[in-house]
PDB file of C-alpha atoms in Angstrom:
ATOM      1  CA  MET Q  10      85.351 119.797 161.067  1.00  0.00           C
ATOM      2  CA  ARG Q  11      85.210 120.651 164.852  1.00  0.00           C
ATOM      3  CA  SER Q  12      84.595 118.515 167.925  1.00  0.00           C
ATOM      4  CA  ARG Q  13      84.270 119.482 171.755  1.00  0.00           C
ATOM      5  CA  LEU Q  14      87.276 117.670 173.122  1.00  0.00           C
ATOM      6  CA  ARG Q  15      88.017 117.440 176.501  1.00  0.00           C
ATOM      7  CA  PRO Q  16      89.949 115.047 178.557  1.00  0.00           C
ATOM      8  CA  LEU Q  17      89.455 111.658 177.644  1.00  0.00           C
ATOM      9  CA  ILE Q  18      89.769 107.829 179.423  1.00  0.00           C
ATOM     10  CA  PHE Q  19      92.247 105.611 177.810  1.00  0.00           C
ATOM     11  CA  VAL Q  20      90.359 102.522 176.445  1.00  0.00           C
ATOM     12  CA  ALA Q  21      92.108  99.529 176.012  1.00  0.00           C
ATOM     13  CA  VAL Q  22      90.350  97.621 172.842  1.00  0.00           C
ATOM     14  CA  SER Q  23      90.599  94.253 171.730  1.00  0.00           C
ATOM     15  CA  LEU Q  24      92.173  94.551 167.926  1.00  0.00           C
ATOM     16  CA  HIS Q  25      90.633  91.726 165.552  1.00  0.00           C
ATOM     17  CA  ALA Q  26      92.950  92.396 162.064  1.00  0.00           C
ATOM     18  CA  THR Q  27      95.250  89.751 161.437  1.00  0.00           C
ATOM     19  CA  VAL Q  28      98.269  92.386 161.443  1.00  0.00           C
ATOM     20  CA  VAL Q  29      97.684  93.189 165.305  1.00  0.00           C
ATOM     21  CA  ALA Q  30      99.881  91.661 167.910  1.00  0.00           C
ATOM     22  CA  ALA Q  31      99.265  91.677 171.424  1.00  0.00           C
ATOM     23  CA  PRO Q  32     101.164  94.034 173.127  1.00  0.00           C
ATOM     24  CA  LEU Q  33     104.361  92.472 175.480  1.00  0.00           C
ATOM     25  CA  ALA Q  34     104.813  93.983 178.784  1.00  0.00           C
ATOM     26  CA  THR Q  35     106.993  96.205 178.121  1.00  0.00           C
ATOM     27  CA  ASP Q  36     104.561  98.152 175.706  1.00  0.00           C
ATOM     28  CA  ALA Q  37     102.029  99.158 178.796  1.00  0.00           C
ATOM     29  CA  GLU Q  38     104.521 102.196 179.623  1.00  0.00           C
ATOM     30  CA  ASN Q  39     105.085 103.016 176.075  1.00  0.00           C
ATOM     31  CA  VAL Q  40     101.223 102.706 175.222  1.00  0.00           C
ATOM     32  CA  ALA Q  41     100.524 105.088 177.981  1.00  0.00           C
ATOM     33  CA  GLU Q  42     102.834 107.733 177.112  1.00  0.00           C
ATOM     34  CA  LEU Q  43     102.454 107.631 173.315  1.00  0.00           C
ATOM     35  CA  THR Q  44      99.031 107.544 173.864  1.00  0.00           C
ATOM     36  CA  ALA Q  45      99.215 111.334 176.178  1.00  0.00           C
ATOM     37  CA  GLU Q  46     101.199 112.397 173.081  1.00  0.00           C
ATOM     38  CA  ALA Q  47      98.686 111.296 170.103  1.00  0.00           C
ATOM     39  CA  ARG Q  48      95.888 113.213 172.652  1.00  0.00           C
ATOM     40  CA  VAL Q  49      97.852 116.521 172.352  1.00  0.00           C
ATOM     41  CA  VAL Q  50      98.398 115.926 168.519  1.00  0.00           C
ATOM     42  CA  ALA Q  51      95.221 115.392 167.906  1.00  0.00           C
ATOM     43  CA  ALA Q  52      94.050 118.027 169.616  1.00  0.00           C
ATOM     44  CA  GLU Q  53      96.198 120.366 168.083  1.00  0.00           C
ATOM     45  CA  LEU Q  54      95.437 119.568 164.457  1.00  0.00           C
ATOM     46  CA  HIS Q  55      91.739 119.741 165.458  1.00  0.00           C
ATOM     47  CA  GLN Q  56      92.200 123.198 166.625  1.00  0.00           C
ATOM     48  CA  GLN Q  57      93.956 124.814 163.882  1.00  0.00           C
ATOM     49  CA  ILE Q  58      91.447 123.002 161.008  1.00  0.00           C
ATOM     50  CA  ALA Q  59      88.613 124.671 162.867  1.00  0.00           C
ATOM     51  CA  GLY Q  60      90.116 127.662 163.471  1.00  0.00           C
ATOM     52  CA  GLU Q  61      90.740 128.528 160.014  1.00  0.00           C
ATOM     53  CA  LEU Q  62      87.449 126.947 158.889  1.00  0.00           C
ATOM     54  CA  THR Q  63      85.549 129.608 161.503  1.00  0.00           C
ATOM     55  CA  ARG Q  64      87.506 132.496 159.849  1.00  0.00           C
ATOM     56  CA  GLU Q  65      87.043 131.611 156.536  1.00  0.00           C
ATOM     57  CA  TYR Q  66      82.869 130.692 157.300  1.00  0.00           C
ATOM     58  CA  ALA Q  67      82.841 134.382 158.956  1.00  0.00           C
ATOM     59  CA  ILE Q  68      84.544 136.197 156.106  1.00  0.00           C
ATOM     60  CA  SER Q  69      82.816 134.051 152.665  1.00  0.00           C
ATOM     61  CA  GLY Q  70      80.341 131.539 154.075  1.00  0.00           C
ATOM     62  CA  ASN Q  71      80.198 127.898 152.793  1.00  0.00           C
ATOM     63  CA  LEU Q  72      81.563 128.234 149.657  1.00  0.00           C
ATOM     64  CA  ARG Q  73      85.136 129.483 151.363  1.00  0.00           C
ATOM     65  CA  SER Q  74      85.076 126.316 154.532  1.00  0.00           C
ATOM     66  CA  ILE Q  75      85.118 123.907 151.293  1.00  0.00           C
ATOM     67  CA  VAL Q  76      87.828 125.218 149.920  1.00  0.00           C
ATOM     68  CA  VAL Q  77      89.237 125.409 153.578  1.00  0.00           C
ATOM     69  CA  CYS Q  78      88.669 121.658 153.407  1.00  0.00           C
ATOM     70  CA  LYS Q  79      90.166 120.723 150.178  1.00  0.00           C
ATOM     71  CA  TYR Q  80      93.238 122.757 150.159  1.00  0.00           C
ATOM     72  CA  THR Q  81      94.310 124.366 153.459  1.00  0.00           C
ATOM     73  CA  ALA Q  82      93.374 120.873 155.884  1.00  0.00           C
ATOM     74  CA  PRO Q  83      95.499 118.525 154.203  1.00  0.00           C
ATOM     75  CA  GLU Q  84      98.197 120.939 154.349  1.00  0.00           C
ATOM     76  CA  LEU Q  85      97.745 122.018 158.109  1.00  0.00           C
ATOM     77  CA  THR Q  86      97.700 117.848 158.514  1.00  0.00           C
ATOM     78  CA  SER Q  87     101.048 117.384 156.472  1.00  0.00           C
ATOM     79  CA  ALA Q  88     102.600 120.065 158.518  1.00  0.00           C
ATOM     80  CA  VAL Q  89     101.498 118.841 161.691  1.00  0.00           C
ATOM     81  CA  SER Q  90     102.472 115.018 160.935  1.00  0.00           C
ATOM     82  CA  ARG Q  91     106.032 116.488 159.970  1.00  0.00           C
ATOM     83  CA  GLN Q  92     106.117 118.556 162.782  1.00  0.00           C
ATOM     84  CA  HIS Q  93     106.111 115.342 165.443  1.00  0.00           C
ATOM     85  CA  GLY Q  94     107.199 112.504 163.279  1.00  0.00           C
ATOM     86  CA  ALA Q  95     103.919 110.839 162.919  1.00  0.00           C
ATOM     87  CA  GLN Q  96     101.622 110.040 160.301  1.00  0.00           C
ATOM     88  CA  VAL Q  97      98.469 112.175 160.919  1.00  0.00           C
ATOM     89  CA  ARG Q  98      94.900 111.891 159.499  1.00  0.00           C
ATOM     90  CA  ARG Q  99      91.602 112.501 159.157  1.00  0.00           C
ATOM     91  CA  VAL Q 100      89.575 109.039 158.533  1.00  0.00           C
ATOM     92  CA  THR Q 101      85.987 108.124 157.771  1.00  0.00           C
ATOM     93  CA  LEU Q 102      83.927 105.463 156.382  1.00  0.00           C
ATOM     94  CA  ARG Q 103      81.835 107.789 154.344  1.00  0.00           C
ATOM     95  CA  ALA Q 104      85.099 110.038 152.450  1.00  0.00           C
ATOM     96  CA  ARG Q 105      84.558 113.202 150.624  1.00  0.00           C
ATOM     97  CA  ASN Q 106      87.840 113.181 149.318  1.00  0.00           C
ATOM     98  CA  PRO Q 107      88.518 109.407 148.654  1.00  0.00           C
ATOM     99  CA  ALA Q 108      92.117 109.709 148.149  1.00  0.00           C
ATOM    100  CA  LEU Q 109      92.890 111.342 151.716  1.00  0.00           C
ATOM    101  CA  GLY Q 110      89.934 110.395 153.944  1.00  0.00           C
ATOM    102  CA  THR Q 111      89.716 106.522 152.916  1.00  0.00           C
ATOM    103  CA  ALA Q 112      90.332 104.884 156.389  1.00  0.00           C
ATOM    104  CA  ASP Q 113      92.294 101.697 156.660  1.00  0.00           C
ATOM    105  CA  SER Q 114      91.724  98.437 158.151  1.00  0.00           C
ATOM    106  CA  TRP Q 115      92.251  99.170 161.748  1.00  0.00           C
ATOM    107  CA  GLU Q 116      91.087 102.433 161.385  1.00  0.00           C
ATOM    108  CA  GLN Q 117      87.878 100.978 159.763  1.00  0.00           C
ATOM    109  CA  GLY Q 118      87.693  98.548 162.439  1.00  0.00           C
ATOM    110  CA  HIS Q 119      87.519 101.205 165.397  1.00  0.00           C
ATOM    111  CA  LEU Q 120      85.297 103.641 163.501  1.00  0.00           C
ATOM    112  CA  LEU Q 121      82.537 100.675 163.362  1.00  0.00           C
ATOM    113  CA  ALA Q 122      83.417  99.959 167.328  1.00  0.00           C
ATOM    114  CA  PHE Q 123      82.966 103.511 167.946  1.00  0.00           C
ATOM    115  CA  GLU Q 124      79.660 103.678 165.940  1.00  0.00           C
ATOM    116  CA  ARG Q 125      78.580 100.664 168.169  1.00  0.00           C
ATOM    117  CA  ARG Q 126      79.728 102.499 171.367  1.00  0.00           C
ATOM    118  CA  ARG Q 127      77.976 105.843 170.369  1.00  0.00           C
ATOM    119  CA  ALA Q 128      74.520 103.677 169.995  1.00  0.00           C
ATOM    120  CA  ALA Q 129      74.656 102.382 173.116  1.00  0.00           C
ATOM    121  CA  GLY Q 130      75.162 106.065 174.481  1.00  0.00           C
ATOM    122  CA  GLU Q 131      78.772 106.652 174.890  1.00  0.00           C
ATOM    123  CA  GLU Q 132      79.651 110.687 174.374  1.00  0.00           C
ATOM    124  CA  ILE Q 133      81.767 111.008 171.185  1.00  0.00           C
ATOM    125  CA  ALA Q 134      83.981 112.826 172.985  1.00  0.00           C
ATOM    126  CA  THR Q 135      85.038 109.347 174.841  1.00  0.00           C
ATOM    127  CA  LEU Q 136      85.782 107.571 171.960  1.00  0.00           C
ATOM    128  CA  GLU Q 137      89.811 106.528 171.067  1.00  0.00           C
ATOM    129  CA  ALA Q 138      91.795 103.721 170.753  1.00  0.00           C
ATOM    130  CA  ALA Q 139      95.441 103.102 171.064  1.00  0.00           C
ATOM    131  CA  ALA Q 140      97.460 100.254 170.476  1.00  0.00           C
ATOM    132  CA  VAL Q 141     101.172  99.168 169.189  1.00  0.00           C
ATOM    133  CA  VAL Q 142     100.650  97.419 166.300  1.00  0.00           C
ATOM    134  CA  ASP Q 143     103.284  94.749 164.119  1.00  0.00           C
ATOM    135  CA  GLU Q 144     102.746  95.525 160.191  1.00  0.00           C
ATOM    136  CA  PRO Q 145     104.808  94.602 157.575  1.00  0.00           C
ATOM    137  CA  ALA Q 146     106.627  97.259 157.683  1.00  0.00           C
ATOM    138  CA  ALA Q 147     107.187  97.691 160.783  1.00  0.00           C
ATOM    139  CA  ARG Q 148     106.238  97.888 164.422  1.00  0.00           C
ATOM    140  CA  TYR Q 149     103.906 101.374 165.013  1.00  0.00           C
ATOM    141  CA  PHE Q 150     101.815 102.659 167.842  1.00  0.00           C
ATOM    142  CA  ARG Q 151      98.391 103.674 166.914  1.00  0.00           C
ATOM    143  CA  TYR Q 152      95.732 105.817 167.915  1.00  0.00           C
ATOM    144  CA  ILE Q 153      92.054 106.868 166.989  1.00  0.00           C
ATOM    145  CA  LYS Q 154      90.273 109.575 168.162  1.00  0.00           C
ATOM    146  CA  ALA Q 155      86.623 110.397 167.050  1.00  0.00           C
ATOM    147  CA  ILE Q 156      85.479 113.948 165.713  1.00  0.00           C
ATOM    148  CA  GLU Q 157      81.767 114.768 166.877  1.00  0.00           C
ATOM    149  CA  ALA Q 158      80.171 117.156 164.099  1.00  0.00           C
ATOM    150  CA  ASP Q 159      79.141 120.660 165.138  1.00  0.00           C
ATOM    151  CA  ARG Q 160      76.620 123.434 163.427  1.00  0.00           C
ATOM    152  CA  LEU Q 161      79.264 124.651 161.009  1.00  0.00           C
ATOM    153  CA  CYS Q 162      80.291 121.232 159.903  1.00  0.00           C
ATOM    154  CA  VAL Q 163      76.692 120.241 158.957  1.00  0.00           C
ATOM    155  CA  ASN Q 164      76.454 123.542 156.756  1.00  0.00           C
ATOM    156  CA  CYS Q 165      78.546 120.925 153.918  1.00  0.00           C
ATOM    157  CA  HIS Q 166      78.234 117.436 155.705  1.00  0.00           C
ATOM    158  CA  GLY Q 167      74.695 118.144 156.700  1.00  0.00           C
ATOM    159  CA  PRO Q 168      71.392 116.352 155.144  1.00  0.00           C
ATOM    160  CA  GLU Q 169      71.455 117.116 151.305  1.00  0.00           C
ATOM    161  CA  LEU Q 170      68.226 118.948 151.057  1.00  0.00           C
ATOM    162  CA  SER Q 171      69.594 121.373 153.818  1.00  0.00           C
ATOM    163  CA  LEU Q 172      72.148 122.294 151.684  1.00  0.00           C
ATOM    164  CA  SER Q 173      72.074 125.262 149.470  1.00  0.00           C
ATOM    165  CA  ALA Q 174      72.171 124.780 146.018  1.00  0.00           C
ATOM    166  CA  ALA Q 175      75.304 126.657 145.449  1.00  0.00           C
ATOM    167  CA  THR Q 176      76.802 124.785 148.426  1.00  0.00           C
ATOM    168  CA  ARG Q 177      75.915 121.262 146.391  1.00  0.00           C
ATOM    169  CA  LYS Q 178      76.695 122.656 143.029  1.00  0.00           C
ATOM    170  CA  ARG Q 179      80.087 123.202 144.309  1.00  0.00           C
ATOM    171  CA  LEU Q 180      80.645 119.868 146.312  1.00  0.00           C
ATOM    172  CA  ALA Q 181      79.232 118.008 142.905  1.00  0.00           C
ATOM    173  CA  ASP Q 182      82.403 120.164 141.394  1.00  0.00           C
ATOM    174  CA  GLU Q 183      85.019 119.630 143.754  1.00  0.00           C
ATOM    175  CA  TYR Q 184      84.361 115.819 145.226  1.00  0.00           C
ATOM    176  CA  PRO Q 185      82.376 113.916 142.326  1.00  0.00           C
ATOM    177  CA  HIS Q 186      82.335 110.536 144.494  1.00  0.00           C
ATOM    178  CA  ASP Q 187      81.362 112.811 147.890  1.00  0.00           C
ATOM    179  CA  ARG Q 188      79.835 110.451 150.766  1.00  0.00           C
ATOM    180  CA  ALA Q 189      79.942 112.424 153.521  1.00  0.00           C
ATOM    181  CA  ILE Q 190      76.712 114.456 153.501  1.00  0.00           C
ATOM    182  CA  GLY Q 191      73.623 113.262 155.778  1.00  0.00           C
ATOM    183  CA  TYR Q 192      75.008 114.271 159.305  1.00  0.00           C
ATOM    184  CA  ARG Q 193      73.683 116.099 161.775  1.00  0.00           C
ATOM    185  CA  ALA Q 194      75.030 118.217 164.531  1.00  0.00           C
ATOM    186  CA  GLY Q 195      76.040 115.350 167.465  1.00  0.00           C
ATOM    187  CA  ASP Q 196      77.001 112.763 164.577  1.00  0.00           C
ATOM    188  CA  MET Q 197      80.556 111.221 165.059  1.00  0.00           C
ATOM    189  CA  LEU Q 198      81.607 112.861 161.089  1.00  0.00           C
ATOM    190  CA  GLY Q 199      85.016 110.781 161.321  1.00  0.00           C
ATOM    191  CA  ALA Q 200      88.085 110.696 163.113  1.00  0.00           C
ATOM    192  CA  ILE Q 201      91.927 111.630 163.713  1.00  0.00           C
ATOM    193  CA  SER Q 202      93.910 109.088 162.937  1.00  0.00           C
ATOM    194  CA  TYR Q 203      97.999 109.013 164.185  1.00  0.00           C
ATOM    195  CA  LYS Q 204     100.504 106.174 163.395  1.00  0.00           C
ATOM    196  CA  LYS Q 205     104.108 106.774 164.798  1.00  0.00           C
ATOM    197  CA  ALA Q 206     106.917 104.109 163.872  1.00  0.00           C
ATOM    198  CA  LEU Q 207     108.420 102.382 166.980  1.00  0.00           C
ATOM    199  CA  PRO Q 208     112.470 101.923 166.955  1.00  0.00           C
ATOM    200  CA  GLU Q 209     113.333  98.556 166.751  1.00  0.00           C
ATOM    201  CA  THR Q 210     113.827  96.145 169.652  1.00  0.00           C
ATOM    202  CA  SER Q 211     116.325  93.411 169.642  1.00  0.00           C
ATOM    203  CA  PRO Q 212     114.735  89.736 170.068  1.00  0.00           C
TER     204      PRO Q 212
END
């Protein structure tokens, strides 16, 4: 998946999940610093996956792109996560691979909010959110950045009737529970999610 990434304006979002705590006064600086870091990581992952997809598509077309998304993209995502000491992944409301791409409740809430903001006319490149979140296991910084579908994406994620017979068959074989079709260039395809544990603070 590729998206047009350009400098973004941080958007403060009110959170509704019960696991979310209001940021402490000392969180503001942390959120700003961590948001800048998360943007860099999201762009890095996007560029790596987009580069692999572009290269393989030029060599072998759609069928090879499906292989890249299934095998290479998760490997790149894991490598970026290890490198930056965070949980980085690509999520969506309509997963192709439910085991990897299904959004959790925090991510779902923001993806739905992104869709509403997009419907109101906001550019996908500006759709992002960040917060400090208290969960049972630990306190986390969380960030999510929308991904925009481009022409390469819709070769495998486009409307069903626009996909070649070979592409439809390969998708059915590789992803029997696929819900990630029906997109058009310019749609929000999903998001890159970044989650990093924060050091414990004294009471």
